[in-house]
Short mmCIF file of C-alpha atoms and ligand atoms in Angstrom, two decimals:
data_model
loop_
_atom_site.label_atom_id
_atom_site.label_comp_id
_atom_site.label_asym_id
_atom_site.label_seq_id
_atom_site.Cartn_x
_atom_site.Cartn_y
_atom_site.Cartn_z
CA UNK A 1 0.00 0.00 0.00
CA UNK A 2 1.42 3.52 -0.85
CA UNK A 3 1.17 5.77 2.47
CA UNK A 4 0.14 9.39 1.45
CA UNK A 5 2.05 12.00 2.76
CA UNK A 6 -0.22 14.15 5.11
CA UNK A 7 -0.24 17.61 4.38
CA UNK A 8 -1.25 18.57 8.22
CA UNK A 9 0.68 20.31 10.47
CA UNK A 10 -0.94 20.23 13.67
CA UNK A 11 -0.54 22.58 16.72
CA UNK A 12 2.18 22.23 19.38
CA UNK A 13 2.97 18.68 17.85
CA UNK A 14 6.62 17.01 16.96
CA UNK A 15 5.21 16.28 13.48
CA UNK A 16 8.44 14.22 12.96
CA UNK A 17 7.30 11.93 15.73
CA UNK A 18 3.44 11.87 15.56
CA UNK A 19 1.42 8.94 15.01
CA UNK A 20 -1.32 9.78 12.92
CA UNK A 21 -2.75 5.91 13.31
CA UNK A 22 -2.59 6.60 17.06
CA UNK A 23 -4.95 9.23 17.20
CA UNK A 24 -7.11 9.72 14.73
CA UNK A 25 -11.10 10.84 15.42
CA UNK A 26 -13.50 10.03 13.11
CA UNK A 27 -16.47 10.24 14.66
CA UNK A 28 -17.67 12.08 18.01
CA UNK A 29 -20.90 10.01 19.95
CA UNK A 30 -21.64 12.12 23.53
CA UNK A 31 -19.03 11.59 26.02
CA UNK A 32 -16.96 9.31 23.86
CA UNK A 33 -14.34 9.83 20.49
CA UNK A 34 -14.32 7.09 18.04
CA UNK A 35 -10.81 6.86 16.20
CA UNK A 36 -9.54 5.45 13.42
CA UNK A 37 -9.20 1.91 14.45
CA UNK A 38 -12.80 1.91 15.54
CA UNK A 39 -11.87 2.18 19.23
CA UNK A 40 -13.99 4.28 21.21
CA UNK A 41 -12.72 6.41 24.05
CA UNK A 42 -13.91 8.51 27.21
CA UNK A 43 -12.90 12.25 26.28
CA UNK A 44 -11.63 13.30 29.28
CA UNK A 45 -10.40 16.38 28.43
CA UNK A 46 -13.73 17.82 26.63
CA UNK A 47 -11.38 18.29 23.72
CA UNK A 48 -9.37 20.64 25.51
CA UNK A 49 -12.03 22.50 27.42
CA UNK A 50 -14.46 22.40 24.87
CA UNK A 51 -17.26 20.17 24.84
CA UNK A 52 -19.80 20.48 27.33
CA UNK A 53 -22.86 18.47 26.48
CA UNK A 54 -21.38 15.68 24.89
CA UNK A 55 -20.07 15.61 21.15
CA UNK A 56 -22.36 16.16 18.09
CA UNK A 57 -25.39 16.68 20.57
CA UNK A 58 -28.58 16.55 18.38
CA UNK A 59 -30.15 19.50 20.20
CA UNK A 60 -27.21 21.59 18.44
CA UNK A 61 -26.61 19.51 15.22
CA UNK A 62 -30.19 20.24 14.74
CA UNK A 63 -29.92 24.48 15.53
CA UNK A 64 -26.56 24.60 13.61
CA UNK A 65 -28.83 22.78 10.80
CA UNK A 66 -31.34 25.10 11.20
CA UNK A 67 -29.84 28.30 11.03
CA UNK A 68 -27.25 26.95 8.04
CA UNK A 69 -30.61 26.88 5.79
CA UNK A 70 -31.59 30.17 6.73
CA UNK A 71 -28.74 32.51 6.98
CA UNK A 72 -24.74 31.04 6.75
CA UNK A 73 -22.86 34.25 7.33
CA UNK A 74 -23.49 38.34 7.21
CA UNK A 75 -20.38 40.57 8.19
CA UNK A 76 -21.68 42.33 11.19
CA UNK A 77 -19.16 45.04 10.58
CA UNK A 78 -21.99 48.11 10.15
CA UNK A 79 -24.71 45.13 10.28
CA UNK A 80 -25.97 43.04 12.24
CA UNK A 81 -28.18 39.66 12.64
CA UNK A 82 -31.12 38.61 15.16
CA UNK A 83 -28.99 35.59 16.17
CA UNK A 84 -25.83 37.25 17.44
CA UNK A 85 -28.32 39.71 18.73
CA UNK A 86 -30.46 36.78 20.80
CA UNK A 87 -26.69 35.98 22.16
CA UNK A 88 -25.66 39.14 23.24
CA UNK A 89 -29.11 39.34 24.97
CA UNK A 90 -28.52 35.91 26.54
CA UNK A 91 -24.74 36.15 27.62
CA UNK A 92 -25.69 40.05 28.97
CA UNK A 93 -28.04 38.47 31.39
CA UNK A 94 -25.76 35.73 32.38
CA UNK A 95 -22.87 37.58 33.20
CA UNK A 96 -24.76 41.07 34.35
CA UNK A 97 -22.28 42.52 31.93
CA UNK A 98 -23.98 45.26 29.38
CA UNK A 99 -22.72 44.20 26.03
CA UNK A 100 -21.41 41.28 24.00
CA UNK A 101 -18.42 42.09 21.25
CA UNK A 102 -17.61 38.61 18.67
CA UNK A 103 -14.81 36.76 17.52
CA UNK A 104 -13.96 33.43 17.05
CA UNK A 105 -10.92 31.75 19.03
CA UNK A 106 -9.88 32.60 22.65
CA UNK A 107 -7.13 34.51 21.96
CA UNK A 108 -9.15 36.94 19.69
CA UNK A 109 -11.31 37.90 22.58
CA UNK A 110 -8.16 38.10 24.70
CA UNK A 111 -6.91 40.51 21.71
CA UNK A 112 -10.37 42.50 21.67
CA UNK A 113 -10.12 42.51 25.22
CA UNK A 114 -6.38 44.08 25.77
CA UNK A 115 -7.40 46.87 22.33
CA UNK A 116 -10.57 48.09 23.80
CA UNK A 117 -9.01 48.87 27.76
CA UNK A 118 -6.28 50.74 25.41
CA UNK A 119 -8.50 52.61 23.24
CA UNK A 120 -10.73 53.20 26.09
CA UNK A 121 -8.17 54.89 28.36
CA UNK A 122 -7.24 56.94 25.56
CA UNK A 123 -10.98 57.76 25.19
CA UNK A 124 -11.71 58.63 28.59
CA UNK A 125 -8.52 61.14 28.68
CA UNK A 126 -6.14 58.51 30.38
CA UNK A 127 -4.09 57.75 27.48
CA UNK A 128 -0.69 57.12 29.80
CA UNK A 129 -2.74 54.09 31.07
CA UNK A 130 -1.02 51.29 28.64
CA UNK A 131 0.58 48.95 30.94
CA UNK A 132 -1.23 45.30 31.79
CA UNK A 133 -0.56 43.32 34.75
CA UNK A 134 -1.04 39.73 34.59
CA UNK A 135 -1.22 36.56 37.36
CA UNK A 136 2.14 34.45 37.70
CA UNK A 137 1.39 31.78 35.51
CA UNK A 138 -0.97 33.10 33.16
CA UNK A 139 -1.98 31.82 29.53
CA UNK A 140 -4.22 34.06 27.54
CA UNK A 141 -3.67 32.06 24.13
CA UNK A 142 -0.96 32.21 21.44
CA UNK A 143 -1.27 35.34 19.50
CA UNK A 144 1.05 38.16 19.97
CA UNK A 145 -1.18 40.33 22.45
CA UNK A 146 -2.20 37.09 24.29
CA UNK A 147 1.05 35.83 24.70
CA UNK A 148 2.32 39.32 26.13
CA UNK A 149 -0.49 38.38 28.99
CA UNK A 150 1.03 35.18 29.33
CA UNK A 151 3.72 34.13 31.41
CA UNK A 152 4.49 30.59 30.54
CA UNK A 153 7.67 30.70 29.24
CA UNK A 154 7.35 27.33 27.09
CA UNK A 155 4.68 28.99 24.51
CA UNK A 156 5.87 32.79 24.38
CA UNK A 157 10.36 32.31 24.72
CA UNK A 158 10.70 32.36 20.89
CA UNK A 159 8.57 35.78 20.28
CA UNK A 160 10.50 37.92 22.32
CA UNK A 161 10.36 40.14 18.94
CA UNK A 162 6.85 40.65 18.85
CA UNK A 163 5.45 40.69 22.53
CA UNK A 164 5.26 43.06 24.92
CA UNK A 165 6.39 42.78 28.92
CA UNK A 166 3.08 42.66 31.12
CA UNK A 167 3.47 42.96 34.86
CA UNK A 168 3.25 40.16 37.22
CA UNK A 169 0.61 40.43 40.18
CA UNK A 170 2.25 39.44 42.91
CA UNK A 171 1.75 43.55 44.88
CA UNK A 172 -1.02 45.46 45.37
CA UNK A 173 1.47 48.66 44.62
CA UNK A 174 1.35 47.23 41.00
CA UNK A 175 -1.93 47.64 41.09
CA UNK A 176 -2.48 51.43 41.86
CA UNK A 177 0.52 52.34 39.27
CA UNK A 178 -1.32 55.21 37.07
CA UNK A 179 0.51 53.84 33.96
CA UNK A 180 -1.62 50.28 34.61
CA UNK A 181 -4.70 50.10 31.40
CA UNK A 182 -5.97 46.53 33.08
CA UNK A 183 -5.40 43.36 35.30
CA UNK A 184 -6.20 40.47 33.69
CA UNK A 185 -6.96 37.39 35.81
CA UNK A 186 -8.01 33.79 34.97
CA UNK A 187 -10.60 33.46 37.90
CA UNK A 188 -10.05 29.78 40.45
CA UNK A 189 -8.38 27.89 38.08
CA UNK A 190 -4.89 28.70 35.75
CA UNK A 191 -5.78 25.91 33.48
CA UNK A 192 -2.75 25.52 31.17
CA UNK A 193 -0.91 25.72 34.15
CA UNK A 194 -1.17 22.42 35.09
CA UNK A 195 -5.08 23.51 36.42
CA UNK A 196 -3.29 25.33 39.06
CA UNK A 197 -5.76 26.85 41.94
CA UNK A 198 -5.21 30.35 43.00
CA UNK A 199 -6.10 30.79 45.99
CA UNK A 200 -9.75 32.97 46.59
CA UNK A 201 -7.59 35.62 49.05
CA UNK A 202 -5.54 36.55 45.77
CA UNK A 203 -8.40 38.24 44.13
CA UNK A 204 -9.53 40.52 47.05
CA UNK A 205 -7.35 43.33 46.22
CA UNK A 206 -9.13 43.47 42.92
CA UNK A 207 -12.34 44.25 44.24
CA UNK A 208 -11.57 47.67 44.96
CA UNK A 209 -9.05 48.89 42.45
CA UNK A 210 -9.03 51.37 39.51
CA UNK A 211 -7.71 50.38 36.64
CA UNK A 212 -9.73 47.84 34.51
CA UNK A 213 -10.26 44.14 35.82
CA UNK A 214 -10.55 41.38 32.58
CA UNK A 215 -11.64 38.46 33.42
CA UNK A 216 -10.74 35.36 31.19
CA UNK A 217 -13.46 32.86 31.84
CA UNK A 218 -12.17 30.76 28.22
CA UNK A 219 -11.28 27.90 29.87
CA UNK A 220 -13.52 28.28 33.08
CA UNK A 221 -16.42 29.13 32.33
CA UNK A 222 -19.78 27.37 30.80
CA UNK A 223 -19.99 25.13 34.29
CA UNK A 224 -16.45 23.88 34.29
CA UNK A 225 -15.93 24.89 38.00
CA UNK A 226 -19.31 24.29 39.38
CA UNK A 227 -20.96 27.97 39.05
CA UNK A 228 -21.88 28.61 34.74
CA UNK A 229 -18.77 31.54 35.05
CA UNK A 230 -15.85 30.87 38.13
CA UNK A 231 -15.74 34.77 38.88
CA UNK A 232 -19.21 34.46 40.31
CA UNK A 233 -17.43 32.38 43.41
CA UNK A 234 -15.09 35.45 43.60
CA UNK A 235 -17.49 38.22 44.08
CA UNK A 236 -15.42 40.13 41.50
CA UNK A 237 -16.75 42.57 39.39
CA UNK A 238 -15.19 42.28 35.48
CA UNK A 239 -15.35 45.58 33.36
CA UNK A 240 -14.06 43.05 30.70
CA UNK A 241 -15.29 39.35 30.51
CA UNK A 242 -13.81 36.88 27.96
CA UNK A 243 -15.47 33.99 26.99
CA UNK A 244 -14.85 31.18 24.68
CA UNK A 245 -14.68 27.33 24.02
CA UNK A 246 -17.67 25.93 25.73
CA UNK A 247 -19.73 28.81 24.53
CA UNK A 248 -20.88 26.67 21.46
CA UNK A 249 -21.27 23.79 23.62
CA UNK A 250 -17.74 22.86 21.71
CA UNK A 251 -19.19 22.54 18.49
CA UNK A 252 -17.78 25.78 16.59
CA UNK A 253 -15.03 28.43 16.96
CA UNK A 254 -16.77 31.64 18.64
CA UNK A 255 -16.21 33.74 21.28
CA UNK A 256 -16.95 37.19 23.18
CA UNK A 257 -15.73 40.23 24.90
CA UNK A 258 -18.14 41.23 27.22
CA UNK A 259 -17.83 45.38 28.10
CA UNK A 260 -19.43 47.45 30.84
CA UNK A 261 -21.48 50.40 29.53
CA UNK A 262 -19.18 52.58 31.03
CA UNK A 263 -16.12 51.06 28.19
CA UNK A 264 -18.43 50.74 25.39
CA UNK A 265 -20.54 54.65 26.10
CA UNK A 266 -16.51 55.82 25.80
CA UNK A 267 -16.49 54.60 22.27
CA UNK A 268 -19.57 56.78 20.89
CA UNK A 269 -19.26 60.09 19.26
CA UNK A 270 -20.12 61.62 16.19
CA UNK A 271 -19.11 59.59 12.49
CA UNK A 272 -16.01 62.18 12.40
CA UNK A 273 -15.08 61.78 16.29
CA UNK A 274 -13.46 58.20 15.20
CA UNK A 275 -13.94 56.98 18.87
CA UNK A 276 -15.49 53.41 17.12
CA UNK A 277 -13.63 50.60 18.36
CA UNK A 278 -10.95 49.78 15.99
CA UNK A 279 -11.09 46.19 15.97
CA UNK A 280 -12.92 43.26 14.02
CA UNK A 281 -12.79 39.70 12.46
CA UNK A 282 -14.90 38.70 9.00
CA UNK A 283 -16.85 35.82 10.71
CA UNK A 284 -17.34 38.07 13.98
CA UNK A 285 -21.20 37.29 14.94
CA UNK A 286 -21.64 34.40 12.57
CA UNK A 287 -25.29 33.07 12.88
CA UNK A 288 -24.81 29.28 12.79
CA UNK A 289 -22.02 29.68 15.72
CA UNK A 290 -24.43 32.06 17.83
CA UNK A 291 -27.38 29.67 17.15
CA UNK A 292 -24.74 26.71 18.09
CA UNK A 293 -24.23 28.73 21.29
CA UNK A 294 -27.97 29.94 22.12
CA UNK A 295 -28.68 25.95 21.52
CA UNK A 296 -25.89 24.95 24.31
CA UNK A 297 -27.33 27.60 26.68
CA UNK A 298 -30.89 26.29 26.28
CA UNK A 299 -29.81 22.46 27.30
CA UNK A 300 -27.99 24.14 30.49
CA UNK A 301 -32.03 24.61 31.57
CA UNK A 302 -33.75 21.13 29.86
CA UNK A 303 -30.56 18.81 30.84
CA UNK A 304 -29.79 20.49 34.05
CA UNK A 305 -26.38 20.44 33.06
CA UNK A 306 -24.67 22.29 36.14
CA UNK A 307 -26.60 19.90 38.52
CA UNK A 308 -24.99 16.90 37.16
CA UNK A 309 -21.68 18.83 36.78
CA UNK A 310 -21.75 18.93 41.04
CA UNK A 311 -22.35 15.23 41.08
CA UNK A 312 -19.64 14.38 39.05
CA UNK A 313 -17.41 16.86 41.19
CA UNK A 314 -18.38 15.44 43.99
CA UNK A 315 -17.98 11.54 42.62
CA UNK A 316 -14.66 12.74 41.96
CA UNK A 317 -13.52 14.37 45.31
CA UNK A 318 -13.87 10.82 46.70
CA UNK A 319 -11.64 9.70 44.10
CA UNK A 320 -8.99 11.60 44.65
CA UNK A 321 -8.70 11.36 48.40
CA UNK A 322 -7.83 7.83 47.52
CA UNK A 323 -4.64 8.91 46.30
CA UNK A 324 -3.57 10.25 49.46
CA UNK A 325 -1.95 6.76 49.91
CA UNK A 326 -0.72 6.32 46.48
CA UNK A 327 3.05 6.74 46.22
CA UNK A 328 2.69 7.81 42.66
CA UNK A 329 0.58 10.50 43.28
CA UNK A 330 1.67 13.65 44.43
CA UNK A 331 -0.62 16.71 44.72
CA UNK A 332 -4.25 16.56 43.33
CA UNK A 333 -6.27 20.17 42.51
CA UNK A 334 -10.08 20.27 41.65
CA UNK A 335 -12.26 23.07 41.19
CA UNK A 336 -15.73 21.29 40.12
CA UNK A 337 -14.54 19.54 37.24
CA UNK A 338 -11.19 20.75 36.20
CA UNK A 339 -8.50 18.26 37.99
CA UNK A 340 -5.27 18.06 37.90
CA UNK A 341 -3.32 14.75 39.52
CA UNK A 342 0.47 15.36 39.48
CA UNK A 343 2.69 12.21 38.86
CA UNK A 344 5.79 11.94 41.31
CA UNK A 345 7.86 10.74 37.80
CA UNK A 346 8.50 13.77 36.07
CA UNK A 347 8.34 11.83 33.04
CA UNK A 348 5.33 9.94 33.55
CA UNK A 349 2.94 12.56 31.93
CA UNK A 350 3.29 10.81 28.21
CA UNK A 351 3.33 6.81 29.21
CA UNK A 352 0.44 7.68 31.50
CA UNK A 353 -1.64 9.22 29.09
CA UNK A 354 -0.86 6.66 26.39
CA UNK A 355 -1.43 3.75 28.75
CA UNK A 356 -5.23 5.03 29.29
CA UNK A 357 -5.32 5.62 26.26
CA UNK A 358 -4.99 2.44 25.59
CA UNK A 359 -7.66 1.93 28.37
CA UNK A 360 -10.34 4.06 26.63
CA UNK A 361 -9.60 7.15 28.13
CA UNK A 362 -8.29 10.14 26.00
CA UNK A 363 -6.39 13.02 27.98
CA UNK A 364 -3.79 14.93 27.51
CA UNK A 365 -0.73 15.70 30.08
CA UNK A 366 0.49 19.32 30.57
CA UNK A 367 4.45 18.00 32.10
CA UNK A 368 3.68 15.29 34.72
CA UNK A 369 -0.20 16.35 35.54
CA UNK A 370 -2.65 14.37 34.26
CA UNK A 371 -5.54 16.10 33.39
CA UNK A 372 -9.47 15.09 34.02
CA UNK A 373 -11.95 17.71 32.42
CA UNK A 374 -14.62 15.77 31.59
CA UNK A 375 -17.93 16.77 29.24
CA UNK A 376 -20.46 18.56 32.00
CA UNK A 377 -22.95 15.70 30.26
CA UNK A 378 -20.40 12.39 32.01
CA UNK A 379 -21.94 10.08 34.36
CA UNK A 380 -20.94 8.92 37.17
CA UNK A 381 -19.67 5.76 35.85
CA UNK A 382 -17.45 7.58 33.73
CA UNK A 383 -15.82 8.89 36.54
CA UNK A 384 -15.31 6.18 38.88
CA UNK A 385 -13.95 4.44 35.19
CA UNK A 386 -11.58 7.10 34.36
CA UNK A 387 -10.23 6.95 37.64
CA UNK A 388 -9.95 2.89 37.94
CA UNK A 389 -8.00 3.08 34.81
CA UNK A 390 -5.43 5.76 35.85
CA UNK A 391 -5.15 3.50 39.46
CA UNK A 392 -4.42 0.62 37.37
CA UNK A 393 -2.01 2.15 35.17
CA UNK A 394 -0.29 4.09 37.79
CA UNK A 395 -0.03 0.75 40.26
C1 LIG B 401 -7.56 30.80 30.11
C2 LIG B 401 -7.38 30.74 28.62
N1 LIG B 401 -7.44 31.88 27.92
C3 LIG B 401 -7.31 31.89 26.58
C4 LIG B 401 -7.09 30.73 25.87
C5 LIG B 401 -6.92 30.76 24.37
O1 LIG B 401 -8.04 30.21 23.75
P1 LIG B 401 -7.94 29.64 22.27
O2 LIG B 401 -7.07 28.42 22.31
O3 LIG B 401 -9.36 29.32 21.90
O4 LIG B 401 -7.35 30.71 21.42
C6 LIG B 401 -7.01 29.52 26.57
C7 LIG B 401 -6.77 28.25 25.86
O5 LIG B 401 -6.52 27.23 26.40
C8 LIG B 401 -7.16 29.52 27.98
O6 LIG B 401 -7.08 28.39 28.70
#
């Protein structure tokens, strides 16, 4: 048989060394990814923080369906569409922010995010205010503006060139500095970290400041840590929300920039003022993504999605103080269902994750964590499986 050469070049992959027979999806059935070989397997790591209610959910299939027949695309730049318009409506409400800016991947929202605080300050006659101050550990995403926000040195060393030097929070004095446009936090849960938990006390200080305060709810919110956004455990106040991957449920690429009126009533003024935000992406608003997401929201209600998500967070809390006693365990994190179990080998991450692989589990390690993010939609039984195979493969 003659192999074809595959012209793919995936993300943060050794291409020389992949495995394309290893992992290959072909089809997507609830909590589970069929591959190649026919093998199914538990996604435990929603797809990277993605799905929610289970792949290819027909409640979505059917709305993306649905709206594909009746509009595909309009530019919303100087137009706009009742579907992004329902969404805006329905993630305003959720969030008690006052209005809903589109894009498509994580770190365009990030990017939206860091553009408007800049052009805002400039609008509301603070223009010195360009500086952004960032958690230890932070990921934003991988474009230039998100990487400046980021601080883990794997992802960003090579594009010194195009990034700029946020400042760590570690000081409330960094805070007050009148050169500081926003803080940007990940709220509970610093996800590419290694699902690192900051502690609740770090926040407090941002409850009162006066610069901006973005929150990056990407990876966090849509249930993943128990409440539908993590801030809302915080008692924080955003003036900037970012939202992304489970807004769709997981199906397709969108995401938001939620403002406060008091950012976006800065940006209006007369056609010759030029005080419009100077920002956009061609599929911003696209109908059959908002539909995708309006869809997602609506099985939140009929599946009671974040009720289940609590079970499972609970089934697994008794799982992992089980591995108090296991000598290759070291330090387990959860908030609601974003765990992280840390391997005492620091080269375990890979074999691990290959082994339950080969157990019908699919997750990927971030160093020696093993990550377990399962779809909100799991039962219990995937659970208590996930974590009998990584016991058995860690014994
Ligand atoms: C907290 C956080 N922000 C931003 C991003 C970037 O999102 P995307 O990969 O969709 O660009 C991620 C991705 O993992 C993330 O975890």
């Amino acid at each position: 048989m003659v192999s074809v050469r595959s012209r793919l070049w995936l993300p943060f992959t050794q291409m020389q060394s992949f495995d394309a027979s290893a992992r290959t999806f072909v089809a997507g059935d609830g909590t589970r990814l069929i591959d190649a070989a026919g093998r199914s397997v538990f996604d435990a790591v929603s797809s990277i923080w993605t799905i929610v209610h289970g792949h290819s959910h027909p409640a979505i299939v059917a709305a993306i369906s649905r709206q594909a027949q009746i509009l595909d695309h309009a530019t919303t730049l100087g137009a706009t569409n009742p579907v992004a318009e329902a969404l805006a409506s329905r993630l305003c409400a959720l969030t008690r922010m006052d209005y809903a800016f589109f894009a498509s991947d994580g770190a365009s929202a990030i990017e939206a995010a860091l553009k408007m605080a800049l052009q805002y300050w400039q609008q509301a006659g603070e223009p010195q205010r360009t500086r952004f101050v960032r958690l230890v550990d932070a990921y934003h995403g991988d474009t230039a503006g998100a990487m400046s926000l980021s601080d883990i040195a794997v992802f960003k060393s090579r594009f010194g060139a195009v990034t700029f030097e946020a400042i760590p929070f570690d000081r409330l004095e960094s805070i007050e500095r009148n050169d500081v446009a926003a803080v940007i936090v990940e709220p509970i849960v610093q996800a590419a970290a290694g699902m690192r938990i900051v502690p609740k006390t770090a926040y407090e200080p941002l409850r009162a400041m006066t610069p901006l305060l973005i929150v990056d709810e990407i990876a966090t919110g849509f249930g993943r840590t128990g409440t539908m956004f993590a801030f809302e455990q915080l008692q924080l106040q955003p003036d900037i929300l970012c939202a992304g991957k489970g807004i769709t449920g997981g199906t397709l690429a969108l995401s938001a920039t939620l403002a406060r009126a008091k950012i976006y009533d800065a940006f209006l003024g007369a056609p010759e003022a030029r005080v419009q935000f100077f920002h956009g992406h061609s599929y911003a608003g696209n109908p059959i993504a908002c539909a995708a997401a309006l869809a997602s929201l609506d099985l939140f209600q009929t599946e009671a999605t974040l009720e289940n998500a609590r079970v499972l967070a609970a089934a697994v809390a008794e799982r992992l103080a089980r591995f108090d006693e296991n000598a290759a365990i070291g330090a387990t994190r959860q908030a609601g269902l974003m765990i992280g179990v840390d391997l005492r080998d620091p080269g375990a991450g890979w074999p691990v994750a290959n082994a339950l692989y080969e157990r019908g589990h699919f997750t990927r390690p971030i160093g020696a964590t093993i990550q377990f993010v399962p779809p909100l939609s799991s039962a219990r039984e995937d659970v208590h499986a996930f974590f009998d195979a990584l016991e058995g493969v860690v014994a």
